[in-house]
Structures are given as structure tokens and as C-alpha cells.
Amino acid sequence: MKRLSSKKTISAFSPKNRPAYRIRLGERVLVESKDCFSGIVRSKATLFEDIPMEKVNPATGPIEIQGLAAGETLCVSIDRIKCGKRGVIVCSPELGILSKDVRKSRTKLVEIKANKAVFSDDLRIDLNPHVGVIGVSPAEGVLPTYYPGDHGGNMDTIEAREGSKVYLPVFVDDAMLAIGDLHAAMGDGEVCGTAIEVPGEVTLKLTKAEHLDLRRPMIETRTEWISYAAAKTLDEAARLATSDLVRFISNSRGIDFEEAYMLASAAASLKISQVVDPLMAAKMSISKRYL
Ligand code: CA
Ligand code: CA
């Protein structure tokens, strides 16, 4: 299995990027990831304001996936996520949904021990390791890796975890995948703007999804299908995520829009991925037993 070093990273997704790695469709790879601050936060004295934006969310890649053409769908199977031993979380008056209430920036270093994040002396948080940034090149333009979008990117969605498959529409030949921003733990919303940010390693298998025609990312967990949409407002993200899942239900069950819409209302859950990135992101999930 190839090991893709985190020495080669991008700070923006763009069709102008040159590939850092080349792999073949169907290969398994181990991707190293720096933490979302490029590893420069080593003490609580380093505050968010001290970190240059170009150091935020380095994504390992781009990975040219030979055999995938624009218009097809990439399936990224996340086999394993190994978190580093120490994470970091920050809050700042420049970050998060309650930014105006933050009086002073704060940085917290968080040890990862025995499958828990040591948040404070008397509090340990259960881990839910997942990949924050997972995306492909857009058809045009330059999208910084802190942007989520139709190409994936800064998805910040907790279901992008071990055992899940992340499906991404491919906009340029060979997809040009990049991966970064691993989180040891995060709640839906990522309200303060950061999760327990860790370096680490992700083992992936990259295949083509033959029967999935997507406009935006979707995630398949062991038990659910999840649509995902990022937009300027949470309202619009919610509408797009709902529309995508209803279309998906309609196709997989072979039922018309109205029937699928009612099924979604009765059995699917609309949730927030995050409210802290330049675009808001919503998701909608349905159990596989209803499909
Ligand atoms: Ca993120
Ligand atoms: Ca992050």
C-alpha cells in the first residue's frame, strides 16, 4: 500500500494544481495528514490570530486517480483513521457562531489517551474520529481548503468516519483528491469554529461509483445514506440537502417525488454539519432499511 506523505499539501482546490501523487482506481492508500494548523500550534500561547490563513487546512495531495473521468463519481472508502497523540482546539473573537461573545482568544492542547480526548483534568470526551477536509478539484476557479462546497472540501461532517464511504462528483479528469483536517472529536455544528484538531493517518480505498450520479457529495455509513450541501445560508443548505435526499430516495425506491418527499418527512433527519465555515453546511440522513 502506498503511503502519501503530508509533505505535499494544497491550500486551495483548483484545476490548475499539479498532481502530487498518482494512483490507480481501486488502489488502497495511506494518506498522512497534518493538523489543520500545519502543526504550528505547540503551546497554548499560540492563538488563532497568530496563525497565517495559508497555514490553515493543509490538505495532502492532490492525488491524481487514473481512470476517473469528469462527470463520474468517486467513492472514497474510509477504512481506518489513526489520530495523533495530541490535538488542539481554539476559540477566538474572529471565529465561530458566538464570536462576538468571545472576550479573549484561547488555545487548548488536548492529549488523546485510551480512545478519549482529555479536555480538562476532570473531563474526557469520547472520540469520533473523522476527516474534515475531503474533496476534489472544482471544474474552475480556486477554492481555499477552508471552503466546503459541491466538490466536498471542508465538509466538517462527523459521518466521514471509519467504515463510511464518501461519494464525490468528479469535475476534472483524474479527480485530484485531497485530504486533511482530521478531527478526533466534534459535535454537529462545530460551533466554536474548531474541533479537536489532530494530525494522523487515513487508510482509503478509491473506486468508481458506477450507479450514482451526483451534483453534491453523499455519505454512506454502515446503516444510513446521507446527503450533504453547503450554501451561503443554512436555509439554502437545508433545502439542497433535502432535495438531494428526496431525489435519492425516489430513485432507489422507484417512487415518485411526492411519495419520496413524504417518506423523507416521516423517516429522515435533517441536521447541521457546521455553521462556522465561509459557507454553511446541512445534511439529511435516512436509514438503509427504508430504501
Ligand atoms: Ca474544518
Ligand atoms: Ca478542523
Short mmCIF file of C-alpha atoms and ligand atoms in Angstrom, two decimals:
data_model
loop_
_atom_site.label_atom_id
_atom_site.label_comp_id
_atom_site.label_asym_id
_atom_site.label_seq_id
_atom_site.Cartn_x
_atom_site.Cartn_y
_atom_site.Cartn_z
CA MET A 1 0.00 0.00 0.00
CA LYS A 2 1.33 3.43 -0.95
CA ARG A 3 1.97 5.95 1.81
CA LEU A 4 1.25 9.51 0.72
CA SER A 5 3.32 11.94 2.78
CA SER A 6 1.85 15.11 4.27
CA LYS A 7 4.89 16.96 2.96
CA LYS A 8 2.89 17.60 -0.21
CA THR A 9 -0.22 19.65 0.50
CA ILE A 10 -2.51 22.20 -1.11
CA SER A 11 -4.18 25.21 0.48
CA ALA A 12 -6.75 25.51 -2.32
CA PHE A 13 -8.57 23.13 -4.69
CA SER A 14 -8.11 24.20 -8.31
CA PRO A 15 -7.93 22.55 -11.75
CA LYS A 16 -4.61 24.38 -12.19
CA ASN A 17 -2.96 22.34 -9.38
CA ARG A 18 -0.34 19.84 -10.49
CA PRO A 19 -0.72 16.31 -9.11
CA ALA A 20 1.47 15.46 -6.12
CA TYR A 21 0.65 11.74 -6.29
CA ARG A 22 -0.64 9.35 -8.93
CA ILE A 23 -2.61 6.24 -8.10
CA ARG A 24 -4.83 3.82 -9.99
CA LEU A 25 -8.53 3.39 -9.46
CA GLY A 26 -9.12 0.55 -6.99
CA GLU A 27 -5.89 1.14 -5.06
CA ARG A 28 -5.70 1.39 -1.30
CA VAL A 29 -3.56 4.20 0.04
CA LEU A 30 -2.46 5.51 3.38
CA VAL A 31 -2.68 9.30 3.48
CA GLU A 32 -0.77 11.23 6.13
CA SER A 33 -2.38 14.43 7.33
CA LYS A 34 -1.04 17.42 9.23
CA ASP A 35 -3.41 19.01 11.70
CA CYS A 36 -5.49 21.96 10.46
CA PHE A 37 -2.85 24.44 11.66
CA SER A 38 0.03 22.71 9.83
CA GLY A 39 1.41 21.60 13.20
CA ILE A 40 2.49 25.11 14.21
CA VAL A 41 0.44 25.25 17.43
CA ARG A 42 2.70 23.62 20.02
CA SER A 43 1.68 25.55 23.12
CA LYS A 44 -1.38 27.33 24.46
CA ALA A 45 0.47 30.63 23.93
CA THR A 46 -0.11 30.33 20.16
CA LEU A 47 -3.51 31.90 19.49
CA PHE A 48 -5.70 31.73 16.39
CA GLU A 49 -4.68 35.29 15.43
CA ASP A 50 -1.04 34.15 15.29
CA ILE A 51 -1.73 31.54 12.60
CA PRO A 52 -1.39 32.68 8.95
CA MET A 53 -4.50 31.74 6.91
CA GLU A 54 -2.33 29.98 4.30
CA LYS A 55 -1.33 27.53 7.05
CA VAL A 56 -4.97 26.61 7.80
CA ASN A 57 -6.31 23.29 6.50
CA PRO A 58 -3.36 21.92 4.53
CA ALA A 59 -4.78 19.02 2.51
CA THR A 60 -2.50 16.19 1.41
CA GLY A 61 -2.49 15.89 -2.37
CA PRO A 62 -3.64 16.47 -4.97
CA ILE A 63 -3.95 12.76 -5.71
CA GLU A 64 -4.47 12.05 -9.39
CA ILE A 65 -6.73 9.00 -9.63
CA GLN A 66 -6.06 7.45 -13.03
CA GLY A 67 -9.17 6.02 -14.64
CA LEU A 68 -11.75 8.51 -13.36
CA ALA A 69 -13.21 10.98 -15.83
CA ALA A 70 -15.05 14.25 -15.28
CA GLY A 71 -18.77 13.53 -14.84
CA GLU A 72 -18.17 10.25 -13.00
CA THR A 73 -18.48 9.66 -9.24
CA LEU A 74 -15.61 8.88 -6.89
CA CYS A 75 -16.15 6.57 -3.93
CA VAL A 76 -13.71 7.11 -1.06
CA SER A 77 -13.97 4.21 1.39
CA ILE A 78 -12.54 5.27 4.75
CA ASP A 79 -11.09 2.04 6.15
CA ARG A 80 -9.14 3.42 9.06
CA ILE A 81 -8.40 6.72 10.80
CA LYS A 82 -5.44 6.87 13.18
CA CYS A 83 -5.31 10.05 15.25
CA GLY A 84 -2.08 11.58 16.56
CA LYS A 85 -1.41 11.64 20.29
CA ARG A 86 -2.11 15.31 20.79
CA GLY A 87 -4.84 17.59 19.48
CA VAL A 88 -5.62 21.27 19.67
CA ILE A 89 -8.81 23.31 19.90
CA VAL A 90 -9.02 27.09 19.75
CA CYS A 91 -11.66 29.77 20.13
CA SER A 92 -11.35 33.37 19.03
CA PRO A 93 -13.37 36.59 18.61
CA GLU A 94 -12.73 36.00 14.87
CA LEU A 95 -14.21 32.51 14.79
CA GLY A 96 -17.39 30.58 15.42
CA ILE A 97 -21.13 31.24 15.76
CA LEU A 98 -20.69 33.07 19.11
CA SER A 99 -17.60 35.02 18.02
CA LYS A 100 -19.00 38.27 19.45
CA ASP A 101 -19.23 36.73 22.92
CA VAL A 102 -15.60 35.58 22.99
CA ARG A 103 -13.68 38.11 25.12
CA LYS A 104 -10.26 36.58 24.62
CA SER A 105 -8.73 34.04 22.27
CA ARG A 106 -7.86 30.73 23.89
CA THR A 107 -5.88 27.68 22.78
CA LYS A 108 -6.17 24.32 24.46
CA LEU A 109 -3.84 21.40 23.83
CA VAL A 110 -5.70 18.12 24.20
CA GLU A 111 -3.99 14.78 24.85
CA ILE A 112 -5.53 11.77 23.12
CA LYS A 113 -5.33 8.86 25.56
CA ALA A 114 -7.05 5.48 25.69
CA ASN A 115 -9.51 6.48 22.98
CA LYS A 116 -10.57 9.67 24.79
CA ALA A 117 -9.72 13.34 24.38
CA VAL A 118 -8.53 14.81 27.68
CA PHE A 119 -10.49 18.08 27.59
CA SER A 120 -9.63 19.08 31.17
CA ASP A 121 -8.37 17.45 34.37
CA ASP A 122 -11.82 16.15 35.19
CA LEU A 123 -13.34 15.69 31.73
CA ARG A 124 -12.63 13.20 28.98
CA ILE A 125 -14.55 13.28 25.70
CA ASP A 126 -15.38 10.20 23.61
CA LEU A 127 -13.61 10.26 20.26
CA ASN A 128 -15.46 10.22 16.95
CA PRO A 129 -12.54 10.46 14.52
CA HIS A 130 -13.46 11.79 11.09
CA VAL A 131 -11.99 13.54 8.08
CA GLY A 132 -12.76 17.30 8.00
CA VAL A 133 -11.42 18.08 4.53
CA ILE A 134 -12.09 15.59 1.74
CA GLY A 135 -12.55 17.00 -1.73
CA VAL A 136 -11.81 17.00 -5.42
CA SER A 137 -10.88 19.76 -7.84
CA PRO A 138 -13.74 22.04 -8.94
CA ALA A 139 -14.26 22.47 -12.70
CA GLU A 140 -12.93 26.03 -12.49
CA GLY A 141 -11.76 28.63 -10.02
CA VAL A 142 -9.72 28.43 -6.84
CA LEU A 143 -11.41 27.19 -3.68
CA PRO A 144 -9.37 27.52 -0.46
CA THR A 145 -9.37 24.32 1.60
CA TYR A 146 -11.37 26.03 4.35
CA TYR A 147 -14.36 26.26 1.94
CA PRO A 148 -16.94 23.46 1.74
CA GLY A 149 -18.88 23.03 -1.50
CA ASP A 150 -20.22 20.74 -4.20
CA HIS A 151 -16.65 19.39 -4.51
CA GLY A 152 -16.62 18.37 -0.83
CA GLY A 153 -13.65 20.27 0.58
CA ASN A 154 -14.03 21.44 4.19
CA MET A 155 -17.06 19.19 4.81
CA ASP A 156 -16.69 19.04 8.61
CA THR A 157 -19.22 16.22 8.78
CA ILE A 158 -18.84 13.66 11.56
CA GLU A 159 -20.11 10.79 9.41
CA ALA A 160 -16.94 10.96 7.23
CA ARG A 161 -15.54 8.36 9.64
CA GLU A 162 -14.12 4.83 9.66
CA GLY A 163 -16.36 2.42 7.81
CA SER A 164 -18.05 5.17 5.76
CA LYS A 165 -17.95 5.82 2.06
CA VAL A 166 -17.78 9.41 0.87
CA TYR A 167 -19.08 9.86 -2.68
CA LEU A 168 -17.88 12.92 -4.59
CA PRO A 169 -18.90 14.14 -8.04
CA VAL A 170 -15.80 14.38 -10.25
CA PHE A 171 -15.40 17.70 -12.08
CA VAL A 172 -12.00 17.20 -13.78
CA ASP A 173 -10.37 14.10 -15.25
CA ASP A 174 -8.47 12.10 -12.58
CA ALA A 175 -10.45 13.83 -9.81
CA MET A 176 -7.43 15.37 -7.99
CA LEU A 177 -8.45 14.34 -4.49
CA ALA A 178 -7.01 15.95 -1.36
CA ILE A 179 -7.46 15.02 2.30
CA GLY A 180 -6.78 16.84 5.57
CA ASP A 181 -8.17 18.47 8.71
CA LEU A 182 -8.61 15.30 10.77
CA HIS A 183 -10.79 15.65 13.86
CA ALA A 184 -10.52 13.37 16.90
CA ALA A 185 -13.87 14.68 18.18
CA MET A 186 -16.52 17.16 17.06
CA GLY A 187 -20.19 17.76 17.68
CA ASP A 188 -22.61 18.65 14.87
CA GLY A 189 -22.22 22.36 14.14
CA GLU A 190 -18.55 22.71 15.17
CA VAL A 191 -19.84 25.82 16.94
CA CYS A 192 -16.62 27.46 18.15
CA GLY A 193 -15.04 27.01 14.73
CA THR A 194 -12.61 24.22 15.57
CA ALA A 195 -12.87 20.59 16.61
CA ILE A 196 -10.27 18.53 18.48
CA GLU A 197 -7.82 19.05 15.60
CA VAL A 198 -5.26 16.29 15.15
CA PRO A 199 -2.61 15.12 12.73
CA GLY A 200 -2.92 11.49 11.71
CA GLU A 201 -3.22 8.87 9.02
CA VAL A 202 -6.18 7.75 6.95
CA THR A 203 -6.36 4.48 5.03
CA LEU A 204 -8.58 4.79 1.96
CA LYS A 205 -9.74 2.75 -0.96
CA LEU A 206 -10.59 4.72 -4.08
CA THR A 207 -13.10 3.30 -6.52
CA LYS A 208 -15.67 4.47 -9.03
CA ALA A 209 -19.35 4.53 -8.03
CA GLU A 210 -20.97 3.20 -11.21
CA HIS A 211 -24.61 3.83 -10.40
CA LEU A 212 -24.53 7.12 -8.56
CA ASP A 213 -24.97 10.38 -10.46
CA LEU A 214 -24.34 13.22 -8.01
CA ARG A 215 -24.41 17.00 -8.03
CA ARG A 216 -23.03 17.18 -4.49
CA PRO A 217 -21.32 14.82 -2.01
CA MET A 218 -23.15 11.97 -0.31
CA ILE A 219 -22.01 9.72 2.53
CA GLU A 220 -22.91 6.07 3.10
CA THR A 221 -22.36 4.78 6.62
CA ARG A 222 -22.94 1.16 7.64
CA THR A 223 -26.57 1.98 8.44
CA GLU A 224 -27.54 5.20 6.64
CA TRP A 225 -27.39 7.26 3.48
CA ILE A 226 -26.67 10.96 3.98
CA SER A 227 -26.96 13.89 1.57
CA TYR A 228 -24.76 16.94 2.08
CA ALA A 229 -24.97 20.53 0.85
CA ALA A 230 -23.08 23.76 1.52
CA ALA A 231 -24.53 27.19 0.73
CA LYS A 232 -24.39 30.87 1.79
CA THR A 233 -27.24 30.37 4.25
CA LEU A 234 -28.23 27.44 6.40
CA ASP A 235 -31.74 27.72 4.92
CA GLU A 236 -30.43 27.15 1.41
CA ALA A 237 -28.08 24.35 2.54
CA ALA A 238 -31.05 22.64 4.25
CA ARG A 239 -33.19 22.96 1.12
CA LEU A 240 -30.46 21.49 -1.12
CA ALA A 241 -29.67 18.60 1.27
CA THR A 242 -33.38 17.78 1.48
CA SER A 243 -33.84 17.99 -2.29
CA ASP A 244 -30.86 15.68 -2.88
CA LEU A 245 -32.03 13.07 -0.37
CA VAL A 246 -35.61 13.09 -1.66
CA ARG A 247 -34.27 12.58 -5.21
CA PHE A 248 -32.06 9.75 -3.93
CA ILE A 249 -34.97 8.06 -2.12
CA SER A 250 -37.18 8.43 -5.18
CA ASN A 251 -34.53 6.76 -7.40
CA SER A 252 -33.62 3.96 -5.01
CA ARG A 253 -37.20 3.00 -4.16
CA GLY A 254 -38.59 3.74 -7.60
CA ILE A 255 -41.28 6.03 -6.20
CA ASP A 256 -42.41 9.47 -7.36
CA PHE A 257 -41.31 12.77 -5.83
CA GLU A 258 -44.37 13.25 -3.63
CA GLU A 259 -44.13 9.74 -2.16
CA ALA A 260 -40.37 10.16 -1.52
CA TYR A 261 -40.94 13.63 -0.01
CA MET A 262 -43.46 12.23 2.48
CA LEU A 263 -41.15 9.31 3.31
CA ALA A 264 -38.30 11.77 3.98
CA SER A 265 -40.56 13.81 6.23
CA ALA A 266 -41.61 10.72 8.16
CA ALA A 267 -38.28 8.91 8.43
CA ALA A 268 -35.26 11.08 7.51
CA SER A 269 -33.39 13.57 9.71
CA LEU A 270 -32.24 17.00 8.58
CA LYS A 271 -29.21 18.17 10.58
CA ILE A 272 -26.45 20.75 10.65
CA SER A 273 -22.92 19.76 9.62
CA GLN A 274 -21.32 23.06 10.54
CA VAL A 275 -22.17 26.77 10.89
CA VAL A 276 -18.66 28.21 11.08
CA ASP A 277 -17.08 27.92 7.62
CA PRO A 278 -17.45 30.54 4.84
CA LEU A 279 -20.49 28.52 3.64
CA MET A 280 -22.99 26.78 5.95
CA ALA A 281 -23.48 23.02 5.60
CA ALA A 282 -26.51 20.81 6.19
CA LYS A 283 -27.05 17.08 5.82
CA MET A 284 -30.02 14.74 5.73
CA SER A 285 -29.89 11.07 6.67
CA ILE A 286 -32.15 8.08 6.18
CA SER A 287 -31.79 4.54 7.46
CA LYS A 288 -30.95 1.95 4.81
CA ARG A 289 -33.91 -0.12 5.95
CA TYR A 290 -36.27 2.40 4.30
CA LEU A 291 -34.51 2.23 0.94
CA CA B 1 -12.74 22.07 9.01
CA CA B 2 -10.90 21.46 11.65
#
